[in-house]
């Protein structure tokens, strides 16, 4: 399937989920994530904030887990045509952007961070770690600018059933995909952890 067709199909599938479904599936995704990824104090983690209007995976449990683990948390903010990283502190004031996504009020970009993990929003990811986002390219540019050792972790309600036909050379694949039933690794020595 093409990325355009996948966006339509999986947007539709997400709109069919109830708020209760989204909350329950998000909890299962978080449980799989927390079992698979051991955090250590001082790690740098970039995590998206949930766009509720898009029925996205809810990341509040992730954020709480990162705080309890004494990790540094960074979140995305779109400024002009670019996505920057802003540190999320307990006192950070959030406002919805034009897409309804919460973002820090401040534009203070933190550059040169060596990320351990990047938690990535997506519409879909296939069995090779190729992802379909919302079509703006923000994360592809972000991945190209950060340290290549950062583990890119996609989270999705749905398993990787379709193959993405129109993957480009510039597309940067995920290292992991976490679903409600499994954690898939796409790196060398790829493996699958099933709940």
Short mmCIF file of N, CA and C in Angstrom, two decimals:
data_model
loop_
_atom_site.label_atom_id
_atom_site.label_comp_id
_atom_site.label_asym_id
_atom_site.label_seq_id
_atom_site.Cartn_x
_atom_site.Cartn_y
_atom_site.Cartn_z
N UNK A 1 0.84 -1.20 0.00
CA UNK A 1 0.00 0.00 0.00
C UNK A 1 0.88 1.25 0.00
N UNK A 2 0.38 2.30 -0.60
CA UNK A 2 1.11 3.57 -0.58
C UNK A 2 0.90 4.26 0.77
N UNK A 3 1.79 5.20 1.08
CA UNK A 3 1.66 5.96 2.33
C UNK A 3 0.32 6.69 2.38
N UNK A 4 -0.10 7.25 1.25
CA UNK A 4 -1.36 8.00 1.21
C UNK A 4 -2.54 7.08 1.54
N UNK A 5 -2.54 5.87 0.96
CA UNK A 5 -3.63 4.92 1.23
C UNK A 5 -3.59 4.45 2.68
N UNK A 6 -2.38 4.23 3.20
CA UNK A 6 -2.24 3.79 4.59
C UNK A 6 -2.75 4.87 5.54
N UNK A 7 -2.43 6.14 5.24
CA UNK A 7 -2.92 7.24 6.10
C UNK A 7 -4.45 7.21 6.17
N UNK A 8 -5.08 7.04 5.03
CA UNK A 8 -6.56 7.02 4.99
C UNK A 8 -7.09 5.83 5.79
N UNK A 9 -6.53 4.65 5.54
CA UNK A 9 -7.02 3.43 6.19
C UNK A 9 -6.86 3.49 7.71
N UNK A 10 -5.66 3.91 8.16
CA UNK A 10 -5.40 3.86 9.61
C UNK A 10 -5.99 5.05 10.35
N UNK A 11 -6.20 6.15 9.65
CA UNK A 11 -6.94 7.26 10.27
C UNK A 11 -8.37 6.81 10.56
N UNK A 12 -8.94 6.10 9.58
CA UNK A 12 -10.31 5.58 9.72
C UNK A 12 -10.38 4.56 10.86
N UNK A 13 -9.39 3.67 10.92
CA UNK A 13 -9.38 2.65 11.99
C UNK A 13 -9.29 3.32 13.37
N UNK A 14 -8.50 4.40 13.46
CA UNK A 14 -8.38 5.09 14.75
C UNK A 14 -9.67 5.79 15.14
N UNK A 15 -10.38 6.37 14.16
CA UNK A 15 -11.62 7.07 14.51
C UNK A 15 -12.69 6.09 15.00
N UNK A 16 -12.54 4.81 14.68
CA UNK A 16 -13.50 3.80 15.14
C UNK A 16 -13.25 3.36 16.59
N UNK A 17 -12.12 3.76 17.14
CA UNK A 17 -11.82 3.42 18.54
C UNK A 17 -12.56 4.37 19.48
N UNK A 18 -13.13 3.83 20.54
CA UNK A 18 -13.77 4.67 21.55
C UNK A 18 -12.69 5.27 22.44
N UNK A 19 -13.06 6.27 23.23
CA UNK A 19 -12.09 6.86 24.18
C UNK A 19 -11.58 5.81 25.15
N UNK A 20 -12.48 4.91 25.54
CA UNK A 20 -12.09 3.83 26.45
C UNK A 20 -11.09 2.88 25.77
N UNK A 21 -11.34 2.57 24.49
CA UNK A 21 -10.41 1.72 23.73
C UNK A 21 -9.02 2.36 23.68
N UNK A 22 -8.99 3.65 23.34
CA UNK A 22 -7.72 4.37 23.22
C UNK A 22 -6.96 4.34 24.54
N UNK A 23 -7.66 4.58 25.65
CA UNK A 23 -7.02 4.59 26.97
C UNK A 23 -6.50 3.20 27.33
N UNK A 24 -7.28 2.17 27.08
CA UNK A 24 -6.89 0.80 27.43
C UNK A 24 -5.73 0.32 26.55
N UNK A 25 -5.80 0.57 25.25
CA UNK A 25 -4.71 0.15 24.36
C UNK A 25 -3.43 0.92 24.68
N UNK A 26 -3.57 2.21 25.01
CA UNK A 26 -2.41 3.02 25.40
C UNK A 26 -1.75 2.45 26.65
N UNK A 27 -2.56 2.01 27.60
CA UNK A 27 -2.03 1.42 28.84
C UNK A 27 -1.24 0.14 28.53
N UNK A 28 -1.77 -0.68 27.63
CA UNK A 28 -1.09 -1.93 27.25
C UNK A 28 0.24 -1.63 26.53
N UNK A 29 0.22 -0.62 25.68
CA UNK A 29 1.45 -0.22 24.99
C UNK A 29 2.49 0.24 26.01
N UNK A 30 2.05 1.06 26.96
CA UNK A 30 2.97 1.52 28.00
C UNK A 30 3.53 0.35 28.80
N UNK A 31 2.68 -0.61 29.18
CA UNK A 31 3.14 -1.77 29.95
C UNK A 31 4.21 -2.55 29.18
N UNK A 32 3.99 -2.75 27.88
CA UNK A 32 5.00 -3.45 27.07
C UNK A 32 6.29 -2.65 26.99
N UNK A 33 6.15 -1.35 26.82
CA UNK A 33 7.33 -0.48 26.76
C UNK A 33 8.12 -0.58 28.06
N UNK A 34 7.44 -0.44 29.20
CA UNK A 34 8.14 -0.40 30.49
C UNK A 34 8.77 -1.75 30.84
N UNK A 35 8.23 -2.86 30.32
CA UNK A 35 8.83 -4.17 30.55
C UNK A 35 10.09 -4.36 29.69
N UNK A 36 10.07 -3.78 28.51
CA UNK A 36 11.14 -4.02 27.54
C UNK A 36 12.32 -3.07 27.71
N UNK A 37 12.02 -1.80 28.01
CA UNK A 37 13.08 -0.79 28.07
C UNK A 37 13.39 -0.43 29.52
N UNK A 38 14.61 -0.74 29.94
CA UNK A 38 15.04 -0.37 31.29
C UNK A 38 15.61 1.03 31.25
N UNK A 39 15.08 1.90 32.07
CA UNK A 39 15.55 3.28 32.11
C UNK A 39 16.57 3.44 33.24
N UNK A 40 17.50 4.37 33.03
CA UNK A 40 18.44 4.71 34.09
C UNK A 40 18.41 6.22 34.31
N UNK A 41 18.70 6.60 35.51
CA UNK A 41 18.67 8.01 35.88
C UNK A 41 19.56 8.84 34.95
N UNK A 42 19.05 9.98 34.55
CA UNK A 42 19.83 10.90 33.73
C UNK A 42 19.72 10.67 32.23
N UNK A 43 18.98 9.64 31.80
CA UNK A 43 18.81 9.44 30.36
C UNK A 43 18.04 10.61 29.75
N UNK A 44 18.32 10.87 28.47
CA UNK A 44 17.62 11.92 27.72
C UNK A 44 16.58 11.27 26.82
N UNK A 45 15.32 11.64 27.03
CA UNK A 45 14.23 11.02 26.28
C UNK A 45 13.38 12.09 25.62
N UNK A 46 13.15 11.92 24.34
CA UNK A 46 12.28 12.82 23.58
C UNK A 46 10.96 12.08 23.39
N UNK A 47 9.86 12.70 23.79
CA UNK A 47 8.55 12.04 23.74
C UNK A 47 7.49 13.02 23.26
N UNK A 48 6.67 12.59 22.33
CA UNK A 48 5.58 13.45 21.86
C UNK A 48 4.49 13.58 22.91
N UNK A 49 3.76 14.66 22.85
CA UNK A 49 2.59 14.86 23.70
C UNK A 49 1.35 14.54 22.87
N UNK A 50 0.38 13.91 23.48
CA UNK A 50 -0.77 13.34 22.78
C UNK A 50 -1.67 14.39 22.15
N UNK A 51 -2.02 14.14 20.88
CA UNK A 51 -3.07 14.92 20.20
C UNK A 51 -4.36 14.11 20.34
N UNK A 52 -5.18 14.48 21.31
CA UNK A 52 -6.40 13.71 21.58
C UNK A 52 -7.37 13.73 20.40
N UNK A 53 -7.37 14.82 19.63
CA UNK A 53 -8.28 14.91 18.49
C UNK A 53 -7.90 13.92 17.38
N UNK A 54 -6.68 13.37 17.43
CA UNK A 54 -6.23 12.42 16.42
C UNK A 54 -6.27 10.97 16.94
N UNK A 55 -6.86 10.76 18.12
CA UNK A 55 -6.90 9.43 18.74
C UNK A 55 -5.49 8.81 18.79
N UNK A 56 -4.53 9.61 19.22
CA UNK A 56 -3.15 9.12 19.32
C UNK A 56 -2.96 8.30 20.59
N UNK A 57 -1.90 7.51 20.58
CA UNK A 57 -1.48 6.81 21.79
C UNK A 57 -1.26 7.86 22.88
N UNK A 58 -1.83 7.61 24.05
CA UNK A 58 -1.73 8.56 25.16
C UNK A 58 -0.39 8.37 25.87
N UNK A 59 0.36 9.46 26.01
CA UNK A 59 1.73 9.35 26.54
C UNK A 59 1.88 9.82 27.98
N UNK A 60 0.79 10.11 28.66
CA UNK A 60 0.90 10.59 30.05
C UNK A 60 1.62 9.59 30.95
N UNK A 61 1.31 8.29 30.80
CA UNK A 61 1.97 7.27 31.63
C UNK A 61 3.46 7.22 31.33
N UNK A 62 3.83 7.41 30.07
CA UNK A 62 5.24 7.45 29.68
C UNK A 62 5.94 8.61 30.39
N UNK A 63 5.32 9.79 30.31
CA UNK A 63 5.91 11.00 30.91
C UNK A 63 6.10 10.80 32.41
N UNK A 64 5.08 10.25 33.08
CA UNK A 64 5.18 9.99 34.53
C UNK A 64 6.34 9.02 34.82
N UNK A 65 6.43 7.98 34.01
CA UNK A 65 7.48 6.96 34.17
C UNK A 65 8.86 7.59 34.00
N UNK A 66 9.00 8.47 33.02
CA UNK A 66 10.29 9.13 32.80
C UNK A 66 10.64 10.04 33.97
N UNK A 67 9.63 10.73 34.51
CA UNK A 67 9.88 11.62 35.68
C UNK A 67 10.32 10.80 36.88
N UNK A 68 9.58 9.72 37.19
CA UNK A 68 9.89 8.87 38.34
C UNK A 68 11.30 8.28 38.21
N UNK A 69 11.70 8.00 36.95
CA UNK A 69 13.02 7.40 36.69
C UNK A 69 14.12 8.45 36.63
N UNK A 70 13.77 9.73 36.92
CA UNK A 70 14.73 10.83 36.90
C UNK A 70 15.44 10.99 35.56
N UNK A 71 14.67 10.83 34.50
CA UNK A 71 15.18 11.07 33.15
C UNK A 71 14.89 12.51 32.76
N UNK A 72 15.68 13.05 31.83
CA UNK A 72 15.39 14.36 31.27
C UNK A 72 14.43 14.17 30.11
N UNK A 73 13.35 14.94 30.12
CA UNK A 73 12.30 14.78 29.11
C UNK A 73 12.30 15.98 28.18
N UNK A 74 12.27 15.69 26.89
CA UNK A 74 12.18 16.73 25.86
C UNK A 74 10.95 16.45 25.00
N UNK A 75 10.28 17.50 24.58
CA UNK A 75 9.07 17.34 23.77
C UNK A 75 9.19 18.19 22.51
N UNK A 76 8.45 17.81 21.46
CA UNK A 76 8.54 18.58 20.22
C UNK A 76 7.71 19.85 20.25
N UNK A 77 8.21 20.84 19.51
CA UNK A 77 7.43 22.05 19.25
C UNK A 77 7.72 22.48 17.81
N UNK A 78 6.66 22.77 17.07
CA UNK A 78 6.83 23.22 15.69
C UNK A 78 6.94 24.74 15.68
N UNK A 79 8.05 25.21 15.14
CA UNK A 79 8.28 26.65 14.99
C UNK A 79 8.55 26.90 13.50
N UNK A 80 7.64 27.58 12.85
CA UNK A 80 7.74 27.77 11.41
C UNK A 80 7.59 26.44 10.71
N UNK A 81 8.62 26.06 9.93
CA UNK A 81 8.59 24.79 9.19
C UNK A 81 9.45 23.72 9.86
N UNK A 82 9.91 23.99 11.10
CA UNK A 82 10.85 23.09 11.76
C UNK A 82 10.30 22.62 13.10
N UNK A 83 10.66 21.39 13.47
CA UNK A 83 10.32 20.87 14.80
C UNK A 83 11.56 21.00 15.68
N UNK A 84 11.41 21.69 16.79
CA UNK A 84 12.51 21.83 17.74
C UNK A 84 12.21 21.00 18.99
N UNK A 85 13.22 20.82 19.83
CA UNK A 85 13.07 20.10 21.10
C UNK A 85 13.14 21.08 22.25
N UNK A 86 12.16 20.98 23.15
CA UNK A 86 12.09 21.84 24.33
C UNK A 86 12.06 20.92 25.56
N UNK A 87 12.84 21.27 26.58
CA UNK A 87 12.83 20.44 27.79
C UNK A 87 11.49 20.61 28.51
N UNK A 88 10.92 19.47 28.92
CA UNK A 88 9.66 19.48 29.65
C UNK A 88 9.97 19.41 31.15
N UNK A 89 9.70 20.51 31.84
CA UNK A 89 9.90 20.60 33.28
C UNK A 89 8.53 20.60 33.96
N UNK A 90 8.45 20.30 35.27
CA UNK A 90 7.14 20.31 35.93
C UNK A 90 6.39 21.63 35.78
N UNK A 91 7.13 22.73 35.67
CA UNK A 91 6.48 24.05 35.57
C UNK A 91 6.25 24.50 34.13
N UNK A 92 6.60 23.65 33.13
CA UNK A 92 6.43 24.05 31.73
C UNK A 92 4.96 24.26 31.40
N UNK A 93 4.66 25.43 30.86
CA UNK A 93 3.28 25.78 30.49
C UNK A 93 3.03 25.30 29.06
N UNK A 94 1.94 24.53 28.86
CA UNK A 94 1.61 23.97 27.56
C UNK A 94 0.40 24.67 26.95
N UNK A 95 0.45 24.85 25.64
CA UNK A 95 -0.67 25.42 24.88
C UNK A 95 -0.89 24.57 23.63
N UNK A 96 -2.16 24.39 23.19
CA UNK A 96 -2.38 23.63 21.95
C UNK A 96 -1.94 24.44 20.73
N UNK A 97 -1.29 23.76 19.77
CA UNK A 97 -0.92 24.43 18.53
C UNK A 97 -2.08 24.37 17.52
N UNK A 98 -1.84 24.73 16.28
CA UNK A 98 -2.93 24.80 15.29
C UNK A 98 -3.50 23.42 14.95
N UNK A 99 -2.78 22.35 15.28
CA UNK A 99 -3.30 20.99 15.07
C UNK A 99 -3.91 20.41 16.35
N UNK A 100 -3.97 21.21 17.42
CA UNK A 100 -4.53 20.74 18.68
C UNK A 100 -3.56 19.93 19.52
N UNK A 101 -2.28 19.98 19.16
CA UNK A 101 -1.26 19.23 19.90
C UNK A 101 -0.67 20.12 20.99
N UNK A 102 -0.62 19.66 22.25
CA UNK A 102 -0.02 20.49 23.29
C UNK A 102 1.47 20.71 23.03
N UNK A 103 1.91 21.94 23.23
CA UNK A 103 3.31 22.30 23.06
C UNK A 103 3.71 23.27 24.17
N UNK A 104 4.99 23.28 24.52
CA UNK A 104 5.45 24.30 25.48
C UNK A 104 5.23 25.70 24.92
N UNK A 105 4.90 26.63 25.81
CA UNK A 105 4.73 28.03 25.39
C UNK A 105 6.07 28.61 24.94
N UNK A 106 7.14 28.20 25.60
CA UNK A 106 8.47 28.73 25.29
C UNK A 106 9.00 28.18 23.98
N UNK A 107 9.84 28.97 23.30
CA UNK A 107 10.53 28.53 22.09
C UNK A 107 12.00 28.25 22.36
N UNK A 108 12.35 28.02 23.61
CA UNK A 108 13.75 27.79 23.98
C UNK A 108 14.17 26.38 23.53
N UNK A 109 14.86 26.34 22.40
CA UNK A 109 15.30 25.06 21.83
C UNK A 109 16.54 24.56 22.57
N UNK A 110 16.55 23.27 22.88
CA UNK A 110 17.71 22.65 23.48
C UNK A 110 18.43 21.87 22.38
N UNK A 111 19.62 22.32 22.01
CA UNK A 111 20.35 21.70 20.91
C UNK A 111 21.47 20.80 21.45
N UNK A 112 21.89 19.88 20.60
CA UNK A 112 23.05 19.05 20.93
C UNK A 112 22.81 17.99 21.98
N UNK A 113 21.55 17.65 22.24
CA UNK A 113 21.23 16.62 23.24
C UNK A 113 21.57 15.25 22.65
N UNK A 114 22.23 14.41 23.44
CA UNK A 114 22.48 13.03 23.05
C UNK A 114 21.30 12.20 23.57
N UNK A 115 20.36 11.91 22.68
CA UNK A 115 19.14 11.20 23.11
C UNK A 115 19.40 9.71 23.27
N UNK A 116 18.79 9.15 24.32
CA UNK A 116 18.80 7.70 24.50
C UNK A 116 17.60 7.08 23.77
N UNK A 117 16.44 7.71 23.93
CA UNK A 117 15.21 7.22 23.29
C UNK A 117 14.44 8.39 22.69
N UNK A 118 13.79 8.12 21.56
CA UNK A 118 12.83 9.07 20.98
C UNK A 118 11.53 8.30 20.78
N UNK A 119 10.48 8.71 21.48
CA UNK A 119 9.17 8.07 21.35
C UNK A 119 8.41 8.80 20.24
N UNK A 120 8.05 8.05 19.20
CA UNK A 120 7.61 8.65 17.95
C UNK A 120 6.12 8.40 17.69
N UNK A 121 5.37 9.46 17.38
CA UNK A 121 3.98 9.27 16.96
C UNK A 121 3.95 8.80 15.51
N UNK A 122 2.93 8.09 15.13
CA UNK A 122 2.83 7.64 13.74
C UNK A 122 1.40 7.22 13.44
N UNK A 123 1.12 7.12 12.15
CA UNK A 123 -0.15 6.53 11.71
C UNK A 123 0.01 5.02 11.61
N UNK A 124 1.22 4.59 11.17
CA UNK A 124 1.42 3.17 10.91
C UNK A 124 2.92 2.90 10.78
N UNK A 125 3.34 1.68 11.13
CA UNK A 125 4.70 1.22 10.85
C UNK A 125 4.62 -0.21 10.35
N UNK A 126 5.46 -0.54 9.36
CA UNK A 126 5.43 -1.90 8.81
C UNK A 126 6.43 -2.80 9.52
N UNK A 127 6.54 -4.05 9.07
CA UNK A 127 7.38 -5.04 9.75
C UNK A 127 8.87 -4.81 9.56
N UNK A 128 9.24 -3.79 8.78
CA UNK A 128 10.65 -3.43 8.59
C UNK A 128 11.02 -2.15 9.34
N UNK A 129 10.06 -1.58 10.06
CA UNK A 129 10.33 -0.36 10.81
C UNK A 129 10.08 0.91 10.02
N UNK A 130 9.61 0.78 8.78
CA UNK A 130 9.25 1.97 8.00
C UNK A 130 7.98 2.56 8.58
N UNK A 131 7.96 3.89 8.74
CA UNK A 131 6.79 4.51 9.37
C UNK A 131 6.08 5.44 8.41
N UNK A 132 4.78 5.56 8.67
CA UNK A 132 3.97 6.56 7.98
C UNK A 132 3.52 7.53 9.05
N UNK A 133 3.96 8.79 8.91
CA UNK A 133 3.55 9.82 9.85
C UNK A 133 2.35 10.58 9.29
N UNK A 134 2.30 11.85 9.61
CA UNK A 134 1.17 12.67 9.15
C UNK A 134 1.48 13.40 7.85
N UNK A 135 2.66 13.16 7.29
CA UNK A 135 2.98 13.71 5.98
C UNK A 135 3.69 15.04 5.98
N UNK A 136 4.07 15.56 7.14
CA UNK A 136 4.75 16.85 7.20
C UNK A 136 6.27 16.72 7.17
N UNK A 137 6.78 15.53 7.49
CA UNK A 137 8.23 15.30 7.44
C UNK A 137 9.02 15.81 8.63
N UNK A 138 8.32 16.24 9.69
CA UNK A 138 9.03 16.82 10.84
C UNK A 138 10.00 15.82 11.48
N UNK A 139 9.54 14.58 11.67
CA UNK A 139 10.39 13.61 12.35
C UNK A 139 11.55 13.14 11.48
N UNK A 140 11.36 13.05 10.17
CA UNK A 140 12.46 12.67 9.28
C UNK A 140 13.60 13.69 9.40
N UNK A 141 13.26 14.99 9.41
CA UNK A 141 14.28 16.03 9.57
C UNK A 141 14.91 15.97 10.96
N UNK A 142 14.06 15.73 11.97
CA UNK A 142 14.56 15.65 13.35
C UNK A 142 15.55 14.49 13.49
N UNK A 143 15.19 13.31 12.96
CA UNK A 143 16.07 12.14 13.04
C UNK A 143 17.41 12.41 12.37
N UNK A 144 17.37 13.13 11.26
CA UNK A 144 18.61 13.42 10.51
C UNK A 144 19.54 14.34 11.30
N UNK A 145 18.98 15.12 12.23
CA UNK A 145 19.76 16.11 12.98
C UNK A 145 20.29 15.61 14.32
N UNK A 146 19.72 14.51 14.84
CA UNK A 146 20.11 14.07 16.19
C UNK A 146 21.16 12.96 16.11
N UNK A 147 21.67 12.58 17.29
CA UNK A 147 22.68 11.52 17.35
C UNK A 147 22.12 10.21 16.80
N UNK A 148 22.85 9.55 15.91
CA UNK A 148 22.33 8.33 15.27
C UNK A 148 22.13 7.16 16.23
N UNK A 149 22.75 7.21 17.42
CA UNK A 149 22.59 6.12 18.38
C UNK A 149 21.24 6.17 19.11
N UNK A 150 20.53 7.27 19.01
CA UNK A 150 19.22 7.38 19.69
C UNK A 150 18.30 6.29 19.18
N UNK A 151 17.66 5.59 20.10
CA UNK A 151 16.72 4.53 19.71
C UNK A 151 15.38 5.17 19.38
N UNK A 152 14.92 4.95 18.16
CA UNK A 152 13.66 5.52 17.68
C UNK A 152 12.56 4.48 17.91
N UNK A 153 11.63 4.81 18.81
CA UNK A 153 10.62 3.85 19.26
C UNK A 153 9.23 4.35 18.83
N UNK A 154 8.63 3.66 17.87
CA UNK A 154 7.27 4.01 17.46
C UNK A 154 6.26 3.30 18.34
N UNK A 155 5.12 3.95 18.55
CA UNK A 155 4.03 3.34 19.32
C UNK A 155 2.77 3.36 18.46
N UNK A 156 2.08 2.22 18.42
CA UNK A 156 0.90 2.14 17.55
C UNK A 156 -0.10 1.14 18.11
N UNK A 157 -1.38 1.43 17.89
CA UNK A 157 -2.45 0.53 18.32
C UNK A 157 -2.51 -0.74 17.48
N UNK A 158 -1.97 -0.66 16.25
CA UNK A 158 -2.20 -1.72 15.27
C UNK A 158 -0.90 -2.44 14.91
N UNK A 159 -1.00 -3.76 14.62
CA UNK A 159 0.20 -4.52 14.22
C UNK A 159 0.63 -4.15 12.81
N UNK A 160 1.88 -4.51 12.45
CA UNK A 160 2.40 -4.16 11.12
C UNK A 160 1.96 -5.15 10.04
N UNK A 161 0.72 -5.03 9.61
CA UNK A 161 0.15 -5.99 8.66
C UNK A 161 0.41 -5.65 7.19
N UNK A 162 0.50 -4.36 6.84
CA UNK A 162 0.69 -3.97 5.43
C UNK A 162 2.18 -3.65 5.20
N UNK A 163 2.57 -3.79 3.94
CA UNK A 163 3.91 -3.36 3.51
C UNK A 163 3.76 -1.97 2.89
N UNK A 164 4.65 -1.05 3.25
CA UNK A 164 4.64 0.29 2.65
C UNK A 164 5.40 0.22 1.33
N UNK A 165 4.71 0.49 0.22
CA UNK A 165 5.29 0.33 -1.11
C UNK A 165 6.20 1.48 -1.53
N UNK A 166 5.92 2.68 -1.02
CA UNK A 166 6.65 3.85 -1.53
C UNK A 166 7.61 4.44 -0.48
N UNK A 167 8.47 3.58 0.07
CA UNK A 167 9.51 4.03 1.01
C UNK A 167 10.60 4.74 0.21
N UNK A 168 11.07 5.89 0.71
CA UNK A 168 12.11 6.66 0.05
C UNK A 168 13.45 6.40 0.71
N UNK A 169 14.52 6.69 -0.01
CA UNK A 169 15.87 6.53 0.54
C UNK A 169 16.09 7.43 1.75
N UNK A 170 15.42 8.60 1.76
CA UNK A 170 15.60 9.56 2.86
C UNK A 170 14.81 9.17 4.11
N UNK A 171 13.88 8.23 3.99
CA UNK A 171 13.09 7.80 5.14
C UNK A 171 14.01 7.10 6.14
N UNK A 172 13.91 7.49 7.39
CA UNK A 172 14.72 6.87 8.44
C UNK A 172 13.82 5.92 9.23
N UNK A 173 14.12 4.61 9.22
CA UNK A 173 13.23 3.66 9.89
C UNK A 173 13.34 3.71 11.41
N UNK A 174 12.34 3.16 12.04
CA UNK A 174 12.33 3.00 13.49
C UNK A 174 13.30 1.91 13.89
N UNK A 175 13.72 1.95 15.16
CA UNK A 175 14.48 0.84 15.73
C UNK A 175 13.56 -0.17 16.41
N UNK A 176 12.43 0.34 16.92
CA UNK A 176 11.47 -0.51 17.63
C UNK A 176 10.04 -0.04 17.33
N UNK A 177 9.11 -0.97 17.44
CA UNK A 177 7.68 -0.65 17.41
C UNK A 177 7.03 -1.33 18.60
N UNK A 178 6.28 -0.55 19.38
CA UNK A 178 5.56 -1.10 20.54
C UNK A 178 4.07 -1.03 20.24
N UNK A 179 3.42 -2.19 20.31
CA UNK A 179 1.97 -2.28 20.12
C UNK A 179 1.35 -2.82 21.42
N UNK A 180 0.03 -2.95 21.48
CA UNK A 180 -0.57 -3.51 22.70
C UNK A 180 -0.19 -4.96 22.97
N UNK A 181 0.33 -5.67 21.95
CA UNK A 181 0.62 -7.09 22.13
C UNK A 181 2.09 -7.46 21.96
N UNK A 182 2.93 -6.54 21.48
CA UNK A 182 4.31 -6.93 21.18
C UNK A 182 5.24 -5.73 21.16
N UNK A 183 6.55 -6.02 21.30
CA UNK A 183 7.61 -5.05 21.02
C UNK A 183 8.45 -5.67 19.91
N UNK A 184 8.54 -4.99 18.78
CA UNK A 184 9.32 -5.48 17.66
C UNK A 184 10.59 -4.67 17.53
N UNK A 185 11.71 -5.38 17.31
CA UNK A 185 13.00 -4.74 17.12
C UNK A 185 13.39 -4.90 15.66
N UNK A 186 13.85 -3.80 15.04
CA UNK A 186 14.19 -3.84 13.61
C UNK A 186 15.69 -3.74 13.36
N UNK A 187 16.49 -3.64 14.40
CA UNK A 187 17.93 -3.49 14.23
C UNK A 187 18.58 -4.81 13.92
N UNK A 188 19.91 -4.83 14.03
CA UNK A 188 20.63 -6.08 13.83
C UNK A 188 20.23 -7.05 14.94
N UNK A 189 20.07 -8.29 14.58
CA UNK A 189 19.59 -9.28 15.55
C UNK A 189 18.17 -8.97 15.97
N UNK A 190 17.32 -8.58 14.98
CA UNK A 190 15.93 -8.21 15.26
C UNK A 190 15.21 -9.30 16.03
N UNK A 191 14.37 -8.87 16.94
CA UNK A 191 13.64 -9.82 17.78
C UNK A 191 12.24 -9.32 18.04
N UNK A 192 11.46 -10.19 18.65
CA UNK A 192 10.08 -9.82 18.97
C UNK A 192 9.79 -10.26 20.40
N UNK A 193 9.30 -9.33 21.19
CA UNK A 193 8.86 -9.63 22.55
C UNK A 193 7.34 -9.60 22.53
N UNK A 194 6.70 -10.70 22.92
CA UNK A 194 5.25 -10.76 22.91
C UNK A 194 4.75 -10.89 24.33
N UNK A 195 3.69 -10.14 24.61
CA UNK A 195 3.11 -10.13 25.95
C UNK A 195 2.48 -11.47 26.26
#
